[in-house]
JSON list of C-alpha atoms and ligand atoms in Angstrom, two decimals:
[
{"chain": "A", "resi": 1, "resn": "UNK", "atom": "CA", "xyz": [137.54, 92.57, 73.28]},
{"chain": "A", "resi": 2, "resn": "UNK", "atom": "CA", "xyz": [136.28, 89.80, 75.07]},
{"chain": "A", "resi": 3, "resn": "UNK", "atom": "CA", "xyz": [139.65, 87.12, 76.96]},
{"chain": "A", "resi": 4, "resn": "UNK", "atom": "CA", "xyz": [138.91, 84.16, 78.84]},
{"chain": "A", "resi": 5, "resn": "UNK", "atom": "CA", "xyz": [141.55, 83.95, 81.85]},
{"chain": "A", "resi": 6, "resn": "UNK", "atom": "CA", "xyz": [142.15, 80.15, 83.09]},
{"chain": "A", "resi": 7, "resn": "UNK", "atom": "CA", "xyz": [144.37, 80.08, 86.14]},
{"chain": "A", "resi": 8, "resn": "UNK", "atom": "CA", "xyz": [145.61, 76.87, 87.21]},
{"chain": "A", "resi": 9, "resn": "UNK", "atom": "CA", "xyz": [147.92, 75.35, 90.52]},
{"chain": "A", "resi": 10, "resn": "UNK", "atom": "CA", "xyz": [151.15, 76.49, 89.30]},
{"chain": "A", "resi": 11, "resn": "UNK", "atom": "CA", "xyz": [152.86, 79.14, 91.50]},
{"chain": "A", "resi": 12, "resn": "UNK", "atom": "CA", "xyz": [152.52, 82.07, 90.29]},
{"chain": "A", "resi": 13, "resn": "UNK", "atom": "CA", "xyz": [149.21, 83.42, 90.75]},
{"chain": "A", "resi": 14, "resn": "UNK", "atom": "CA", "xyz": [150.22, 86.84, 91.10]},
{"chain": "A", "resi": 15, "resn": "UNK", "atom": "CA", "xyz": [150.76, 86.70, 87.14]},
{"chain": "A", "resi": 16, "resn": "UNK", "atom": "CA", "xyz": [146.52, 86.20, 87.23]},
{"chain": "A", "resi": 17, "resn": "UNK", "atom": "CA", "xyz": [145.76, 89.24, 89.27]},
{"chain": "A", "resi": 18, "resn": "UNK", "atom": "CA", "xyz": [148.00, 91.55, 87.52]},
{"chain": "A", "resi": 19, "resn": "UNK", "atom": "CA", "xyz": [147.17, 90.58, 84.18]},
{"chain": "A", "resi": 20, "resn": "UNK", "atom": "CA", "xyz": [143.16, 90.69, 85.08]},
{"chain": "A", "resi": 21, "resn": "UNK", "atom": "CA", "xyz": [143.99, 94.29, 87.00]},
{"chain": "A", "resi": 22, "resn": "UNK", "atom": "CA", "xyz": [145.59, 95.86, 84.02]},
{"chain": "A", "resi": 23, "resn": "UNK", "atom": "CA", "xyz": [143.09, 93.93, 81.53]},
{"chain": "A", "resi": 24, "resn": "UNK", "atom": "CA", "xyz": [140.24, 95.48, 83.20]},
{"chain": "A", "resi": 25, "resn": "UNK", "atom": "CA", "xyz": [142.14, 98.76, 82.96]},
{"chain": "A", "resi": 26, "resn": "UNK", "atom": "CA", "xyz": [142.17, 98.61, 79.75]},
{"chain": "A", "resi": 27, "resn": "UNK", "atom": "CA", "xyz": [138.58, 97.77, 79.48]},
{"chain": "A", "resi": 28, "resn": "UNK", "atom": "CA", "xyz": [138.79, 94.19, 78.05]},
{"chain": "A", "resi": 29, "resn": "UNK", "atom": "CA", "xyz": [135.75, 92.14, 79.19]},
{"chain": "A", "resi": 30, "resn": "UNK", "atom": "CA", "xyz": [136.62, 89.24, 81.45]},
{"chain": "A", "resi": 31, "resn": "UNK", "atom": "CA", "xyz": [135.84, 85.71, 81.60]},
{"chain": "A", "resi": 32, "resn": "UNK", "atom": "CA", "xyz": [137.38, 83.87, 84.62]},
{"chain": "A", "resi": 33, "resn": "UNK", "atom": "CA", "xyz": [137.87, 80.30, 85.39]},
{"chain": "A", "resi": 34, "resn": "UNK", "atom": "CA", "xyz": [140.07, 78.78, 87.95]},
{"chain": "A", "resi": 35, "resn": "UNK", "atom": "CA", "xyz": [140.88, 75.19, 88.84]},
{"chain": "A", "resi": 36, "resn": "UNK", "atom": "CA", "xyz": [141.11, 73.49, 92.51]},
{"chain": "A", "resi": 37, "resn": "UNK", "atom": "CA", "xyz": [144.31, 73.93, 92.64]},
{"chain": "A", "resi": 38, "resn": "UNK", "atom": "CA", "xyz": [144.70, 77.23, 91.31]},
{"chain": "A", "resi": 39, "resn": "UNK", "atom": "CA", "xyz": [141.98, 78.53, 94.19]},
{"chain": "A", "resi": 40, "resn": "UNK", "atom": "CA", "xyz": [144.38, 77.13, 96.81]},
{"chain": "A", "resi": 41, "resn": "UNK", "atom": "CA", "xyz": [147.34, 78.75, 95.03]},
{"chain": "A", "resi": 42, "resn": "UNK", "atom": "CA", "xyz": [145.94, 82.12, 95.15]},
{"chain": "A", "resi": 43, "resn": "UNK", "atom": "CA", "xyz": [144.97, 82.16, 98.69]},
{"chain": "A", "resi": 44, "resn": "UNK", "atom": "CA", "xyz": [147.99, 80.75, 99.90]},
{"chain": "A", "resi": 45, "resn": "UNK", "atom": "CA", "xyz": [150.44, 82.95, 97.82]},
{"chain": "A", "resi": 46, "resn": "UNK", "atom": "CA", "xyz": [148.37, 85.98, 97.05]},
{"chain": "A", "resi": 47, "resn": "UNK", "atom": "CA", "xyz": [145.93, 85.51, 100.08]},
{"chain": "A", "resi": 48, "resn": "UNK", "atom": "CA", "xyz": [143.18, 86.46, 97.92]},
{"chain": "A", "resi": 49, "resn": "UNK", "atom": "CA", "xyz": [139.97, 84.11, 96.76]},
{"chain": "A", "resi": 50, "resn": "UNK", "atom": "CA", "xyz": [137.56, 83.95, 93.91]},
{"chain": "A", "resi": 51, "resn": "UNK", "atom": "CA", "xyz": [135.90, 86.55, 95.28]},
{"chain": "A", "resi": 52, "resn": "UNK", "atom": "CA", "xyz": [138.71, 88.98, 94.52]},
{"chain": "A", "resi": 53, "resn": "UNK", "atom": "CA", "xyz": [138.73, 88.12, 91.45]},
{"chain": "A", "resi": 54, "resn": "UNK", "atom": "CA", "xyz": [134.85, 88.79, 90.47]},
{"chain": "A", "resi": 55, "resn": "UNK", "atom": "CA", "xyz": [135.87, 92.59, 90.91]},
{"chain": "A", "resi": 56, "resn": "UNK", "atom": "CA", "xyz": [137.83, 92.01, 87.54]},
{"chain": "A", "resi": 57, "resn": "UNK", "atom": "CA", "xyz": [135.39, 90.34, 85.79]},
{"chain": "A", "resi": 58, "resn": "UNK", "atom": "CA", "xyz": [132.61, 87.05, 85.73]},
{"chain": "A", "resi": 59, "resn": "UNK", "atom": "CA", "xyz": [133.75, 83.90, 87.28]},
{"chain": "A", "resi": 60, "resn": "UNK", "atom": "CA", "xyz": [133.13, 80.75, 86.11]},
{"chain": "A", "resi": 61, "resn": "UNK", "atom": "CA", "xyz": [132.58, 77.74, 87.77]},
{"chain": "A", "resi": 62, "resn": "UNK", "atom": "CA", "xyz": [135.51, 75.19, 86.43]},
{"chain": "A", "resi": 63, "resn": "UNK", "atom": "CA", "xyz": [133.50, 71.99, 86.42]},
{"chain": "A", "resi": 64, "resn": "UNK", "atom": "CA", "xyz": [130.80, 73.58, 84.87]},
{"chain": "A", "resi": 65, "resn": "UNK", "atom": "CA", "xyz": [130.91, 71.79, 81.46]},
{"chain": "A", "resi": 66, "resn": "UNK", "atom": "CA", "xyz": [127.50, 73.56, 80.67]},
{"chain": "A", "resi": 67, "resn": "UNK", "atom": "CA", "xyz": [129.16, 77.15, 81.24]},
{"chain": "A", "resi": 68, "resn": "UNK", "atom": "CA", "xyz": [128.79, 79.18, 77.72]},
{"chain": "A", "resi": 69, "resn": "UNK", "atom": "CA", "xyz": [132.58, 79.54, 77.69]},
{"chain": "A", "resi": 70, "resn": "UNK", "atom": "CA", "xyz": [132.59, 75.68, 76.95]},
{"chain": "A", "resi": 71, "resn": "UNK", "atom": "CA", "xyz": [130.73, 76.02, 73.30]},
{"chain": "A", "resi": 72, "resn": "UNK", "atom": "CA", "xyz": [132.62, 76.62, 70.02]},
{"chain": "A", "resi": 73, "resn": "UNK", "atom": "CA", "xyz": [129.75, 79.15, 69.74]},
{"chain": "A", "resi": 74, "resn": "UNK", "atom": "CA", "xyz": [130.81, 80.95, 72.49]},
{"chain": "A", "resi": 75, "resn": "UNK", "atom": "CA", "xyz": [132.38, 84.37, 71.09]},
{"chain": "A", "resi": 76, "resn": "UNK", "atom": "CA", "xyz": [135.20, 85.49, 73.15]},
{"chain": "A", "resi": 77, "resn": "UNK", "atom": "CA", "xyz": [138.42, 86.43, 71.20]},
{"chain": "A", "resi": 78, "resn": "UNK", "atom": "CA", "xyz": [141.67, 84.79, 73.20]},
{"chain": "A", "resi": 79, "resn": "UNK", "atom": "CA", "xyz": [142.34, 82.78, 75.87]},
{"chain": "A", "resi": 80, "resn": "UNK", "atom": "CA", "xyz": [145.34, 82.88, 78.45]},
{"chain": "A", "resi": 81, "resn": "UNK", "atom": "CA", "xyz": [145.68, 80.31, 81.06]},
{"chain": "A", "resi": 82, "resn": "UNK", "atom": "CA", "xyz": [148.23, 81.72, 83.89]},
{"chain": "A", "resi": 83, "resn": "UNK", "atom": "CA", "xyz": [150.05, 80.78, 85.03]},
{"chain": "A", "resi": 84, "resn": "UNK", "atom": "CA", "xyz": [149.53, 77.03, 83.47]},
{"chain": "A", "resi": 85, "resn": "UNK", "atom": "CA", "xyz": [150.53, 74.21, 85.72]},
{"chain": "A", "resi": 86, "resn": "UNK", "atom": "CA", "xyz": [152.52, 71.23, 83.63]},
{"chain": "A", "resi": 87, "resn": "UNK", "atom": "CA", "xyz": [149.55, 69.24, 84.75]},
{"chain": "A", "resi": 88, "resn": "UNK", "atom": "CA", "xyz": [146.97, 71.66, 82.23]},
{"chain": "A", "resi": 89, "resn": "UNK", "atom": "CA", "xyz": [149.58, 71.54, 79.87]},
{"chain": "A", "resi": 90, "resn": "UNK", "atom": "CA", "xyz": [149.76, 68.00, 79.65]},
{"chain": "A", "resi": 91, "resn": "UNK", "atom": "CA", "xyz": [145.61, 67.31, 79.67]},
{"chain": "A", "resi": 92, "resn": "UNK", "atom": "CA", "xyz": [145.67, 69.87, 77.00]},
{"chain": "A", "resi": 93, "resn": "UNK", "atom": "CA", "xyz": [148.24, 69.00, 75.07]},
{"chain": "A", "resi": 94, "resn": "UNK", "atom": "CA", "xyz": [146.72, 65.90, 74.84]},
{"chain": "A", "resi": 95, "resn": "UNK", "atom": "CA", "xyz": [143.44, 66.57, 73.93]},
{"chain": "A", "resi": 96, "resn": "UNK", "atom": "CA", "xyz": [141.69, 66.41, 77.22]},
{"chain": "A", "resi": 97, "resn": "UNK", "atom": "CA", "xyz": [138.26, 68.59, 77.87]},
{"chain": "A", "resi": 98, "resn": "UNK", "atom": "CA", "xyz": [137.10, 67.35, 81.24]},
{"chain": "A", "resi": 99, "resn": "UNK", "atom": "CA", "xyz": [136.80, 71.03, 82.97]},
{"chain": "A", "resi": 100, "resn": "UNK", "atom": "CA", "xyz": [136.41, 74.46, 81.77]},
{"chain": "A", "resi": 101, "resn": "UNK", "atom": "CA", "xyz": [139.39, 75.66, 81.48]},
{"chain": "A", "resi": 102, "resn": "UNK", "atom": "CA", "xyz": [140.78, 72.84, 79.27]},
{"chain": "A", "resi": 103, "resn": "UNK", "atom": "CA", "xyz": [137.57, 72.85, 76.78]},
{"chain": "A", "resi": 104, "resn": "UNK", "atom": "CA", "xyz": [137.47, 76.36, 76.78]},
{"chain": "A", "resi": 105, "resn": "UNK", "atom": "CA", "xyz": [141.33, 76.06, 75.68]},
{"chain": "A", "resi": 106, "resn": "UNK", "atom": "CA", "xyz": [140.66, 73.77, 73.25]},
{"chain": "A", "resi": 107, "resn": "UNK", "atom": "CA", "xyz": [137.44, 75.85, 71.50]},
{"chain": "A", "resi": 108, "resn": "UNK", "atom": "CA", "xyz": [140.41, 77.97, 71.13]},
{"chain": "A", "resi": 109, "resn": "UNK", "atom": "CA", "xyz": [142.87, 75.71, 69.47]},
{"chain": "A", "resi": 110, "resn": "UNK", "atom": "CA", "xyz": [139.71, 74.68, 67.25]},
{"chain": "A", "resi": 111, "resn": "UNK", "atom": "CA", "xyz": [138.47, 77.84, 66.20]},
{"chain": "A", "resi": 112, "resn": "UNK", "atom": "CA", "xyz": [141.96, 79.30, 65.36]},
{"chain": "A", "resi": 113, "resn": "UNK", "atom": "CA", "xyz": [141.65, 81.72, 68.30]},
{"chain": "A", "resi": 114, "resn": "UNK", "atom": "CA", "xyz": [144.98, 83.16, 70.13]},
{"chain": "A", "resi": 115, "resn": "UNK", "atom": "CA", "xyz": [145.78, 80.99, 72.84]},
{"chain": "A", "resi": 116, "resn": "UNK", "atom": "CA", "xyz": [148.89, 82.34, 75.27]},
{"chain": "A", "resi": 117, "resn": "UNK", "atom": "CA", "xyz": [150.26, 79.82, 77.89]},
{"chain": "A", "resi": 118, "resn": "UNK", "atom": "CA", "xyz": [152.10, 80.99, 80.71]},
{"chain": "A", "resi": 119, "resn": "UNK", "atom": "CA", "xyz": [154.10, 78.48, 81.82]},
{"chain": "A", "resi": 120, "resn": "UNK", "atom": "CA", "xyz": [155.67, 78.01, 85.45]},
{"chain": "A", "resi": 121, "resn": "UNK", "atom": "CA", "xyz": [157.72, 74.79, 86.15]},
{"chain": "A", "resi": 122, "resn": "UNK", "atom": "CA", "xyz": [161.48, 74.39, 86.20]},
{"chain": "A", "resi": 123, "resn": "UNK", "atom": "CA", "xyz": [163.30, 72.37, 85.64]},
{"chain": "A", "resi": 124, "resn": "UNK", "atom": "CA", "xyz": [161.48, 70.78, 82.74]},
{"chain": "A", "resi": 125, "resn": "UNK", "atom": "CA", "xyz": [161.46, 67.25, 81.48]},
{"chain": "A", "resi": 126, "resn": "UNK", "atom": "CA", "xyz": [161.18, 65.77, 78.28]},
{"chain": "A", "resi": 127, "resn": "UNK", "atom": "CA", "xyz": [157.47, 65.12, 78.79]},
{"chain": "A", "resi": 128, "resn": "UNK", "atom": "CA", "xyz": [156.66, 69.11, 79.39]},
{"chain": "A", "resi": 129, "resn": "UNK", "atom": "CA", "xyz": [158.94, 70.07, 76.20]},
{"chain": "A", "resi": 130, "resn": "UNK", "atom": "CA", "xyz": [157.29, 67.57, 74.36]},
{"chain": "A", "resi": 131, "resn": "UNK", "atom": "CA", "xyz": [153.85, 68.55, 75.04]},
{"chain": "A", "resi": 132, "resn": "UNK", "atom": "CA", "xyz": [154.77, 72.34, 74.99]},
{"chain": "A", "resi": 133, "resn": "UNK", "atom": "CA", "xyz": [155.94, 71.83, 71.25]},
{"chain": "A", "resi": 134, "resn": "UNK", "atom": "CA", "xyz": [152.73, 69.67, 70.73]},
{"chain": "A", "resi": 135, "resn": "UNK", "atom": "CA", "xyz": [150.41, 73.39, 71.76]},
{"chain": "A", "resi": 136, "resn": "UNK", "atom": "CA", "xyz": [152.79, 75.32, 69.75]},
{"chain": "A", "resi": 137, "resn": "UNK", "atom": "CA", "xyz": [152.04, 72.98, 66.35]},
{"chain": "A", "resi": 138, "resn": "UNK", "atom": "CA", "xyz": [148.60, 73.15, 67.41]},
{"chain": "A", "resi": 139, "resn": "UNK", "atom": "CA", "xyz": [148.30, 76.94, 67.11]},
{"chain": "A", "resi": 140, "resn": "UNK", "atom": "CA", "xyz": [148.98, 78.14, 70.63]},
{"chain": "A", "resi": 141, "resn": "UNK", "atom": "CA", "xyz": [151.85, 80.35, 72.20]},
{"chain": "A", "resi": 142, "resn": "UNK", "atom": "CA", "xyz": [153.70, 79.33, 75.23]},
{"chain": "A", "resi": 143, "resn": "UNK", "atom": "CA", "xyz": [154.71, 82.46, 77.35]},
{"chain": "A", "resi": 144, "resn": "UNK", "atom": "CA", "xyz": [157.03, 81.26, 79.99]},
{"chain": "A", "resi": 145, "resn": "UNK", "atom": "CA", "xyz": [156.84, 83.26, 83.41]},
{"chain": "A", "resi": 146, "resn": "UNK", "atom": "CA", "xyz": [160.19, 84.02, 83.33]},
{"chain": "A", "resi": 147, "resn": "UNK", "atom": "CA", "xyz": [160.93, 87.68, 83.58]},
{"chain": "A", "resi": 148, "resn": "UNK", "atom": "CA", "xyz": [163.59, 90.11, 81.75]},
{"chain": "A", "resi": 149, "resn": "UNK", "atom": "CA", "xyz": [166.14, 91.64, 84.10]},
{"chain": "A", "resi": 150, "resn": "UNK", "atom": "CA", "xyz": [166.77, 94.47, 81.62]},
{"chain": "A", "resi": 151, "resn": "UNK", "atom": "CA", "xyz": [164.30, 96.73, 83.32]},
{"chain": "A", "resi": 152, "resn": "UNK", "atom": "CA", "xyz": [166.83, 96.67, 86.02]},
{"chain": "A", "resi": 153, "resn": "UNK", "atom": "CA", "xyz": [163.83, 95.78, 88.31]},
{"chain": "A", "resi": 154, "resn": "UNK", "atom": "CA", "xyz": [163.58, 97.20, 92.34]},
{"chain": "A", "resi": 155, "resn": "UNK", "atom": "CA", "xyz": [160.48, 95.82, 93.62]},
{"chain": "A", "resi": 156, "resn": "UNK", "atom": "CA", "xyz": [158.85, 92.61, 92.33]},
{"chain": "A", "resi": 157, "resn": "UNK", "atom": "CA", "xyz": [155.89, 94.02, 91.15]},
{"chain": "A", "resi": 158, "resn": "UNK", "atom": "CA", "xyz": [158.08, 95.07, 88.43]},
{"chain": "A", "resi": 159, "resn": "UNK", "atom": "CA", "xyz": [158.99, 91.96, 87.36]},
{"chain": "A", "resi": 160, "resn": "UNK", "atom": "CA", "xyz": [155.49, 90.79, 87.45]},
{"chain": "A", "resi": 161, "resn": "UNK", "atom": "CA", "xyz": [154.60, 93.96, 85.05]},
{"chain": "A", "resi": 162, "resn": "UNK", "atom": "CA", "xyz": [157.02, 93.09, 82.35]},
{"chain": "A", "resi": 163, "resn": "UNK", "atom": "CA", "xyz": [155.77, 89.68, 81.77]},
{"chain": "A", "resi": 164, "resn": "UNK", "atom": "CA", "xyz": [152.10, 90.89, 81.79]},
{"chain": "A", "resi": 165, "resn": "UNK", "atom": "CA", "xyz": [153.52, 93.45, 79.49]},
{"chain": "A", "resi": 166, "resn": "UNK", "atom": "CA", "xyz": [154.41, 91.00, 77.14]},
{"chain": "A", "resi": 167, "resn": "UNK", "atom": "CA", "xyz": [150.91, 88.66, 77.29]},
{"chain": "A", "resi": 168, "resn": "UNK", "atom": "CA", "xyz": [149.19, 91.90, 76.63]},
{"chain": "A", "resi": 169, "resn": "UNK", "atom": "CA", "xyz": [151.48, 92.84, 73.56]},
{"chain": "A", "resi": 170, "resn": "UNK", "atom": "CA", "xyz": [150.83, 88.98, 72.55]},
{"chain": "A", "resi": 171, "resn": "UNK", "atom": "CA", "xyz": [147.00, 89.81, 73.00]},
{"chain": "A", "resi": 172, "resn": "UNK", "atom": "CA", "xyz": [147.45, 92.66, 70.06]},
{"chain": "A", "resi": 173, "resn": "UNK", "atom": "CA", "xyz": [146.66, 95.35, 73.14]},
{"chain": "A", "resi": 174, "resn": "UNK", "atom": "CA", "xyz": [148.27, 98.69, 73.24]},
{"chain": "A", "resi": 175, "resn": "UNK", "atom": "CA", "xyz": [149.44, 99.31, 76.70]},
{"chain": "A", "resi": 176, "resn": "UNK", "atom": "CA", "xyz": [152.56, 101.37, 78.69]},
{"chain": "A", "resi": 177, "resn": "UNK", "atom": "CA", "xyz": [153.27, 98.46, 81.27]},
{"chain": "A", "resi": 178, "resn": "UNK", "atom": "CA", "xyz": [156.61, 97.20, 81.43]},
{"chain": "A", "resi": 179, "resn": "UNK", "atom": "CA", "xyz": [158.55, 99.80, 78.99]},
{"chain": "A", "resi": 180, "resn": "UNK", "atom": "CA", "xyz": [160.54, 98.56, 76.49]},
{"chain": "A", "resi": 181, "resn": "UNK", "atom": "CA", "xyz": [164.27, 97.71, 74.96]},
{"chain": "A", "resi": 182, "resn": "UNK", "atom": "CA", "xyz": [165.14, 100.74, 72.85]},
{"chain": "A", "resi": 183, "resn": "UNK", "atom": "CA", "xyz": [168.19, 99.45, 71.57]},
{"chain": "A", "resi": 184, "resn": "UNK", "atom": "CA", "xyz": [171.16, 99.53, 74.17]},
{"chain": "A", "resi": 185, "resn": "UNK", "atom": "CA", "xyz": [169.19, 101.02, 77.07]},
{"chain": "A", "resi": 186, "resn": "UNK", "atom": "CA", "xyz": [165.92, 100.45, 78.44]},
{"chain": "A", "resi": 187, "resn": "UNK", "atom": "CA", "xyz": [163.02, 102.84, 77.94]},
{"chain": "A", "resi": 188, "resn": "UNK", "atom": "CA", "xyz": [160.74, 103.23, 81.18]},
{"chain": "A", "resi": 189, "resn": "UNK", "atom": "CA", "xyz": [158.36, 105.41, 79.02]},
{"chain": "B", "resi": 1, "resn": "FMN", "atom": "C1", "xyz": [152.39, 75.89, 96.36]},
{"chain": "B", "resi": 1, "resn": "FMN", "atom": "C2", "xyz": [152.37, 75.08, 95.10]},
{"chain": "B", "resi": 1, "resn": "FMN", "atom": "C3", "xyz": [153.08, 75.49, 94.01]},
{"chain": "B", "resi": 1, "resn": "FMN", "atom": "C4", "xyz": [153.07, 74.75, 92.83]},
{"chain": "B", "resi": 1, "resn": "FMN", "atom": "N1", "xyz": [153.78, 75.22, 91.76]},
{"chain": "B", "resi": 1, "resn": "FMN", "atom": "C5", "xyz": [153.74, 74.55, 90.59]},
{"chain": "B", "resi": 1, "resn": "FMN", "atom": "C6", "xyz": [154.43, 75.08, 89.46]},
{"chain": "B", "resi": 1, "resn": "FMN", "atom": "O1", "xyz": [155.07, 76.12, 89.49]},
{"chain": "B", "resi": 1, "resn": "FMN", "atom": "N2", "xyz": [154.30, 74.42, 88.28]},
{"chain": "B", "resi": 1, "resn": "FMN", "atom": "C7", "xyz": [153.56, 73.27, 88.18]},
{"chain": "B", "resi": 1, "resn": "FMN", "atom": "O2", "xyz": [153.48, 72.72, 87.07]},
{"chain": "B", "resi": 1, "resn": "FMN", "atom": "N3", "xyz": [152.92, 72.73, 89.24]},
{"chain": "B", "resi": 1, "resn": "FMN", "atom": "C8", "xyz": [152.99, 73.35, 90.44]},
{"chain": "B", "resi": 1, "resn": "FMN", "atom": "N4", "xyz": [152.32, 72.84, 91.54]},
{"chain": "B", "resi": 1, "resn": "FMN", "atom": "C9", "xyz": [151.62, 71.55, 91.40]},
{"chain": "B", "resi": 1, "resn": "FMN", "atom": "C10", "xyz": [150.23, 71.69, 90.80]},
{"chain": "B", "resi": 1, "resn": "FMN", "atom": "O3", "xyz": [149.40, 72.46, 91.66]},
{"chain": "B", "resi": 1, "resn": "FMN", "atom": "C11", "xyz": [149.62, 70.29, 90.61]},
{"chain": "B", "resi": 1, "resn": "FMN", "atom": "O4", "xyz": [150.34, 69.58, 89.61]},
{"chain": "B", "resi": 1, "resn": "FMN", "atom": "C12", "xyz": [148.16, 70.29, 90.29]},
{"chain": "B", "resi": 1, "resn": "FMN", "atom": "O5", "xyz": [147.75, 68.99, 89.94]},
{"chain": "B", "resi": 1, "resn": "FMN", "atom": "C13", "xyz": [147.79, 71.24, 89.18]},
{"chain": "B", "resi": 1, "resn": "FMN", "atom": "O6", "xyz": [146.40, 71.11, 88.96]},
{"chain": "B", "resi": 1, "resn": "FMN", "atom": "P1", "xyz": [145.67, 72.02, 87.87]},
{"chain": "B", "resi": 1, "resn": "FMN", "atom": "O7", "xyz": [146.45, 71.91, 86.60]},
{"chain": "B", "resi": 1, "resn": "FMN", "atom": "O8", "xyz": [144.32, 71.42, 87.77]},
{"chain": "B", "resi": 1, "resn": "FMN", "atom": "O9", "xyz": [145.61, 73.40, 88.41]},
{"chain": "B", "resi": 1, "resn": "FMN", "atom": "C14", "xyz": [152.34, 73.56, 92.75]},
{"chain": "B", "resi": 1, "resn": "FMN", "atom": "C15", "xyz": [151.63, 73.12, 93.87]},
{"chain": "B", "resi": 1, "resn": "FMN", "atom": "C16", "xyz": [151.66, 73.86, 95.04]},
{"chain": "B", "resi": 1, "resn": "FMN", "atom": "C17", "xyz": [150.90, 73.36, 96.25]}
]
């Protein structure tokens, strides 16, 4: 299975690295793109750089229009963008192409692919519902990065693993992060 991963300046970015980590575990191939803002994100909240991420998989530059990731062609099977800023949400809600992320998000919307966006933002206005219900009539899911206390989370990298958990499940992937509800308990299996 081939997944684009488009990470944009919403906070969050720790969403990116886990998901790409347990992706590559799972021996998904990779394609990586990541907006100004996103960059700055990561290294000020994770302290990490694009650099970090090429251990995961092949990073793309985000203005590079010419990439292959920017061609209907281009065969890759989903797409998530996390965590999505309301800014990416709005350009590509609205039909806007102008990096890579956002025409590689809408080959996706075009060619029927699954497209999973992790939203971060809260509150929300009227504008971000609106153009959230605009991707979800266009074909795509919105995943918001909001985390289940169920798990009766310790440590935060537990939280972080159950809403990976449930991109992955949304990617069709079999995988034992974040256990599961088994009907009036939790099961950490
Ligand atoms: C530290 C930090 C945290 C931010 N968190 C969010 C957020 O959670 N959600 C959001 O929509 N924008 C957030 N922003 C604002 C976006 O980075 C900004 O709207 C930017 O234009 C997004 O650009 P991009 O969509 O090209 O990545 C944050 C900015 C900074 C500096």
């Amino acid at each position: 299975m081939r997944v684009v991963v488009g990470i944009t300046g919403a906070s969050g970015a720790v969403y990116a690295c886990a998901l790409l980590g347990a992706l590559h575990n799972l021996n998904v191939e990779l394609e990586i793109a990541v907006s100004e803002m996103g960059r700055r994100v990561l290294s000020y909240e994770c302290s990490a750089g694009l650099d970090d991420l090429a251990q995961w998989g092949e990073v793309h530059d985000n203005s590079d229009l010419f990439s292959v990731l920017a061609s209907g062609s281009a065969k890759f099977d989903a797409m998530v963008i996390v965590p999505c800023s309301a800014n990416t949400l709005s350009a590509l809600a609205n039909g806007l192409g102008g990096s890579l992320i956002l025409r590689a998000a809408s080959v996706a919307l075009k060619e029927r692919r699954n497209l999973i966006v992790v939203m971060r933002e809260t509150p929300l206005n009227l504008i971000i519902v609106e153009n959230m219900a605009k991707l979800i009539k266009a074909g795509a899911l919105i995943l918001p990065a909001s985390p289940g206390f169920y798990t009766r989370p310790a440590a935060v990298w537990q939280l972080v693993g159950g809403v990976v958990g449930r991109i992955i499940d949304n990617l069709g992937i079999e995988h034992a992060l974040g256990g599961r509800w088994a009907g009036g308990e939790y099961d950490e299996s």
